[in-house]
């Protein structure tokens, strides 16, 4: 039985993870998950130095779309689940790189996300996120509210559509609604709040929903920023 808890001792050229203990592998998965969060933050920060916020958000979605499209079906197969409910898809989503199961080490939440989910039934979930490295990282560097809103609205929801495999017409249709997201007045507030519910099976939405129709206030603020920039450029 594998029981190695660390890599101390003589150097081994042909090291194999199958020789490592369960505790070591769980810790390693936690570091990998945290690395994903760091990569996402670093990429967004680098893009913001080179282009407007809205364009950076589009690049982030385009960059991570193949990862979810290629790997969520593999996680579905690994899980052994034939998805029929929102709860089934949520169970599979927990296996993704930024999923809940990847963020627990020895039964304790790591420093990636902290959230809680309440289910009224197998097709209705209310989720509250209390700790988010993306939002907290932006707050730490004094990022403008427009950047926080772009990450939470223009990046997070489209990627959640892919995490829940809404690009696959054979999967149950899910409605995703943001109750709270983006810039907050105080760190005592929730980072974000969501509802996930079973949608009409005949709903044939595109992979990325038209967020402007769902969140007109966010779209209006974004368009106002664009207009102000265009006017300033002409002066």
Short mmCIF file of N, CA and C in Angstrom, two decimals, residues 2-86:
data_model
loop_
_atom_site.label_atom_id
_atom_site.label_comp_id
_atom_site.label_asym_id
_atom_site.label_seq_id
_atom_site.Cartn_x
_atom_site.Cartn_y
_atom_site.Cartn_z
N UNK A 2 0.55 2.22 -0.84
CA UNK A 2 1.33 3.46 -0.91
C UNK A 2 1.24 4.21 0.41
N UNK A 3 2.40 4.63 0.94
CA UNK A 3 2.37 5.29 2.24
C UNK A 3 3.37 6.43 2.37
N UNK A 4 3.99 6.84 1.28
CA UNK A 4 4.96 7.93 1.36
C UNK A 4 4.23 9.26 1.53
N UNK A 5 4.61 10.00 2.54
CA UNK A 5 3.94 11.27 2.82
C UNK A 5 4.69 12.49 2.30
N UNK A 6 5.93 12.31 1.83
CA UNK A 6 6.68 13.43 1.28
C UNK A 6 7.77 12.89 0.35
N UNK A 7 8.57 13.79 -0.18
CA UNK A 7 9.61 13.40 -1.14
C UNK A 7 11.01 13.49 -0.54
N UNK A 8 11.09 13.47 0.77
CA UNK A 8 12.40 13.53 1.41
C UNK A 8 13.17 12.23 1.16
N UNK A 9 14.47 12.29 1.34
CA UNK A 9 15.30 11.12 1.12
C UNK A 9 16.08 11.22 -0.17
N UNK A 10 16.71 10.13 -0.60
CA UNK A 10 17.52 10.13 -1.82
C UNK A 10 16.69 10.49 -3.06
N UNK A 11 17.33 11.14 -4.02
CA UNK A 11 16.67 11.51 -5.27
C UNK A 11 16.24 10.26 -6.03
N UNK A 12 15.01 10.28 -6.59
CA UNK A 12 14.49 9.15 -7.36
C UNK A 12 14.16 9.64 -8.77
N UNK A 13 14.86 9.12 -9.75
CA UNK A 13 14.65 9.56 -11.13
C UNK A 13 13.29 9.12 -11.66
N UNK A 14 12.85 7.93 -11.30
CA UNK A 14 11.60 7.38 -11.85
C UNK A 14 10.49 7.43 -10.80
N UNK A 15 10.28 8.60 -10.26
CA UNK A 15 9.25 8.78 -9.25
C UNK A 15 7.86 8.58 -9.84
N UNK A 16 6.98 7.93 -9.11
CA UNK A 16 5.62 7.65 -9.57
C UNK A 16 4.65 8.06 -8.46
N UNK A 17 3.61 8.80 -8.83
CA UNK A 17 2.65 9.25 -7.83
C UNK A 17 1.91 8.09 -7.16
N UNK A 18 1.92 6.92 -7.79
CA UNK A 18 1.24 5.77 -7.19
C UNK A 18 1.92 5.32 -5.90
N UNK A 19 3.15 5.79 -5.66
CA UNK A 19 3.85 5.44 -4.43
C UNK A 19 3.52 6.39 -3.28
N UNK A 20 2.77 7.45 -3.57
CA UNK A 20 2.49 8.46 -2.55
C UNK A 20 1.21 8.13 -1.79
N UNK A 21 1.14 8.64 -0.58
CA UNK A 21 -0.02 8.39 0.28
C UNK A 21 -1.22 9.21 -0.16
N UNK A 22 -2.38 8.82 0.34
CA UNK A 22 -3.61 9.55 0.05
C UNK A 22 -3.49 11.00 0.55
N UNK A 23 -2.92 11.18 1.73
CA UNK A 23 -2.79 12.53 2.30
C UNK A 23 -1.92 13.41 1.41
N UNK A 24 -0.84 12.85 0.87
CA UNK A 24 0.04 13.63 -0.01
C UNK A 24 -0.70 14.03 -1.28
N UNK A 25 -1.43 13.08 -1.87
CA UNK A 25 -2.12 13.36 -3.13
C UNK A 25 -3.23 14.39 -2.94
N UNK A 26 -3.93 14.34 -1.80
CA UNK A 26 -4.96 15.34 -1.52
C UNK A 26 -4.33 16.72 -1.40
N UNK A 27 -3.20 16.79 -0.71
CA UNK A 27 -2.50 18.07 -0.60
C UNK A 27 -2.03 18.58 -1.94
N UNK A 28 -1.55 17.67 -2.79
CA UNK A 28 -1.08 18.05 -4.12
C UNK A 28 -2.22 18.60 -4.97
N UNK A 29 -3.39 17.96 -4.90
CA UNK A 29 -4.55 18.44 -5.64
C UNK A 29 -4.94 19.84 -5.18
N UNK A 30 -4.82 20.09 -3.88
CA UNK A 30 -5.14 21.42 -3.37
C UNK A 30 -4.20 22.48 -3.92
N UNK A 31 -2.92 22.15 -4.03
CA UNK A 31 -1.95 23.10 -4.59
C UNK A 31 -2.24 23.33 -6.07
N UNK A 32 -2.57 22.26 -6.80
CA UNK A 32 -2.90 22.42 -8.23
C UNK A 32 -4.11 23.33 -8.40
N UNK A 33 -5.12 23.13 -7.54
CA UNK A 33 -6.32 23.97 -7.61
C UNK A 33 -5.97 25.43 -7.35
N UNK A 34 -5.12 25.66 -6.36
CA UNK A 34 -4.71 27.03 -6.05
C UNK A 34 -3.90 27.62 -7.20
N UNK A 35 -3.12 26.77 -7.88
CA UNK A 35 -2.33 27.23 -9.03
C UNK A 35 -3.24 27.72 -10.14
N UNK A 36 -4.37 27.04 -10.34
CA UNK A 36 -5.33 27.46 -11.36
C UNK A 36 -5.87 28.85 -11.04
N UNK A 37 -6.21 29.07 -9.77
CA UNK A 37 -6.72 30.38 -9.37
C UNK A 37 -5.65 31.46 -9.59
N UNK A 38 -4.39 31.13 -9.27
CA UNK A 38 -3.30 32.10 -9.46
C UNK A 38 -3.09 32.40 -10.94
N UNK A 39 -3.19 31.38 -11.78
CA UNK A 39 -3.04 31.57 -13.22
C UNK A 39 -4.12 32.49 -13.76
N UNK A 40 -5.34 32.26 -13.32
CA UNK A 40 -6.46 33.08 -13.78
C UNK A 40 -6.26 34.54 -13.39
N UNK A 41 -5.86 34.77 -12.14
CA UNK A 41 -5.64 36.15 -11.68
C UNK A 41 -4.48 36.80 -12.45
N UNK A 42 -3.40 36.02 -12.63
CA UNK A 42 -2.24 36.57 -13.33
C UNK A 42 -2.53 36.92 -14.77
N UNK A 43 -3.28 36.04 -15.45
CA UNK A 43 -3.62 36.28 -16.84
C UNK A 43 -4.49 37.52 -16.98
N UNK A 44 -5.49 37.65 -16.11
CA UNK A 44 -6.38 38.81 -16.18
C UNK A 44 -5.60 40.09 -15.93
N UNK A 45 -4.70 40.06 -14.94
CA UNK A 45 -3.91 41.24 -14.65
C UNK A 45 -3.02 41.64 -15.81
N UNK A 46 -2.40 40.64 -16.47
CA UNK A 46 -1.53 40.93 -17.61
C UNK A 46 -2.33 41.51 -18.77
N UNK A 47 -3.53 40.99 -19.00
CA UNK A 47 -4.36 41.49 -20.09
C UNK A 47 -4.80 42.93 -19.84
N UNK A 48 -5.10 43.24 -18.58
CA UNK A 48 -5.58 44.58 -18.26
C UNK A 48 -4.53 45.65 -18.51
N UNK A 49 -3.26 45.26 -18.51
CA UNK A 49 -2.20 46.22 -18.81
C UNK A 49 -2.14 46.54 -20.29
N UNK A 50 -2.83 45.72 -21.10
CA UNK A 50 -2.67 45.83 -22.55
C UNK A 50 -3.96 46.15 -23.30
N UNK A 51 -5.11 46.05 -22.62
CA UNK A 51 -6.38 46.25 -23.33
C UNK A 51 -7.46 46.66 -22.36
N UNK A 52 -8.61 47.16 -22.85
CA UNK A 52 -9.72 47.54 -21.99
C UNK A 52 -10.27 46.35 -21.22
N UNK A 53 -10.96 46.64 -20.11
CA UNK A 53 -11.48 45.60 -19.24
C UNK A 53 -12.38 44.62 -19.98
N UNK A 54 -13.30 45.16 -20.80
CA UNK A 54 -14.26 44.29 -21.48
C UNK A 54 -13.56 43.33 -22.44
N UNK A 55 -12.53 43.81 -23.14
CA UNK A 55 -11.80 42.94 -24.06
C UNK A 55 -11.03 41.88 -23.29
N UNK A 56 -10.45 42.25 -22.15
CA UNK A 56 -9.73 41.28 -21.32
C UNK A 56 -10.67 40.17 -20.85
N UNK A 57 -11.89 40.55 -20.47
CA UNK A 57 -12.87 39.56 -20.02
C UNK A 57 -13.19 38.57 -21.14
N UNK A 58 -13.33 39.07 -22.35
CA UNK A 58 -13.62 38.20 -23.49
C UNK A 58 -12.48 37.22 -23.75
N UNK A 59 -11.24 37.69 -23.60
CA UNK A 59 -10.08 36.82 -23.82
C UNK A 59 -10.03 35.72 -22.75
N UNK A 60 -10.35 36.07 -21.50
CA UNK A 60 -10.35 35.08 -20.43
C UNK A 60 -11.35 33.97 -20.73
N UNK A 61 -12.57 34.35 -21.12
CA UNK A 61 -13.59 33.35 -21.44
C UNK A 61 -13.13 32.46 -22.59
N UNK A 62 -12.58 33.09 -23.63
CA UNK A 62 -12.11 32.33 -24.79
C UNK A 62 -10.96 31.40 -24.42
N UNK A 63 -10.09 31.84 -23.51
CA UNK A 63 -8.94 31.04 -23.11
C UNK A 63 -9.34 29.79 -22.34
N UNK A 64 -10.29 29.92 -21.41
CA UNK A 64 -10.64 28.80 -20.55
C UNK A 64 -11.77 27.94 -21.10
N UNK A 65 -12.44 28.39 -22.15
CA UNK A 65 -13.51 27.59 -22.74
C UNK A 65 -13.05 26.20 -23.17
N UNK A 66 -11.92 26.05 -23.89
CA UNK A 66 -11.49 24.70 -24.29
C UNK A 66 -11.22 23.78 -23.11
N UNK A 67 -10.70 24.32 -22.01
CA UNK A 67 -10.41 23.48 -20.85
C UNK A 67 -11.68 22.82 -20.33
N UNK A 68 -12.74 23.60 -20.20
CA UNK A 68 -13.99 23.04 -19.69
C UNK A 68 -14.67 22.15 -20.73
N UNK A 69 -14.68 22.57 -21.99
CA UNK A 69 -15.33 21.78 -23.03
C UNK A 69 -14.64 20.42 -23.20
N UNK A 70 -13.32 20.39 -23.07
CA UNK A 70 -12.58 19.15 -23.26
C UNK A 70 -12.64 18.24 -22.03
N UNK A 71 -12.67 18.83 -20.84
CA UNK A 71 -12.45 18.03 -19.64
C UNK A 71 -13.70 17.74 -18.81
N UNK A 72 -14.75 18.55 -18.91
CA UNK A 72 -15.96 18.22 -18.15
C UNK A 72 -16.56 16.89 -18.59
N UNK A 73 -16.56 16.54 -19.90
CA UNK A 73 -17.03 15.20 -20.27
C UNK A 73 -16.19 14.08 -19.66
N UNK A 74 -14.87 14.31 -19.53
CA UNK A 74 -14.00 13.31 -18.91
C UNK A 74 -14.34 13.14 -17.43
N UNK A 75 -14.62 14.26 -16.76
CA UNK A 75 -15.00 14.19 -15.35
C UNK A 75 -16.36 13.51 -15.19
N UNK A 76 -17.25 13.72 -16.14
CA UNK A 76 -18.55 13.04 -16.10
C UNK A 76 -18.36 11.54 -16.18
N UNK A 77 -17.51 11.10 -17.09
CA UNK A 77 -17.22 9.67 -17.23
C UNK A 77 -16.57 9.13 -15.96
N UNK A 78 -15.63 9.88 -15.41
CA UNK A 78 -14.94 9.45 -14.19
C UNK A 78 -15.90 9.33 -13.01
N UNK A 79 -16.89 10.22 -12.96
CA UNK A 79 -17.82 10.24 -11.82
C UNK A 79 -18.76 9.05 -11.81
N UNK A 80 -19.02 8.46 -12.98
CA UNK A 80 -19.97 7.36 -13.07
C UNK A 80 -21.41 7.80 -13.04
N UNK A 81 -21.66 9.11 -13.16
CA UNK A 81 -23.01 9.66 -13.08
C UNK A 81 -23.58 9.85 -14.48
N UNK A 82 -24.86 9.51 -14.66
CA UNK A 82 -25.60 9.87 -15.87
C UNK A 82 -26.49 11.05 -15.49
N UNK A 83 -26.08 12.28 -15.80
CA UNK A 83 -26.76 13.46 -15.27
C UNK A 83 -28.22 13.56 -15.70
N UNK A 84 -29.08 13.73 -14.70
CA UNK A 84 -30.50 13.93 -14.95
C UNK A 84 -31.04 15.16 -14.20
N UNK A 85 -30.31 15.61 -13.20
CA UNK A 85 -30.77 16.72 -12.38
C UNK A 85 -29.66 17.77 -12.22
N UNK A 86 -30.05 18.92 -11.68
CA UNK A 86 -29.06 19.95 -11.36
C UNK A 86 -28.05 19.40 -10.35
#
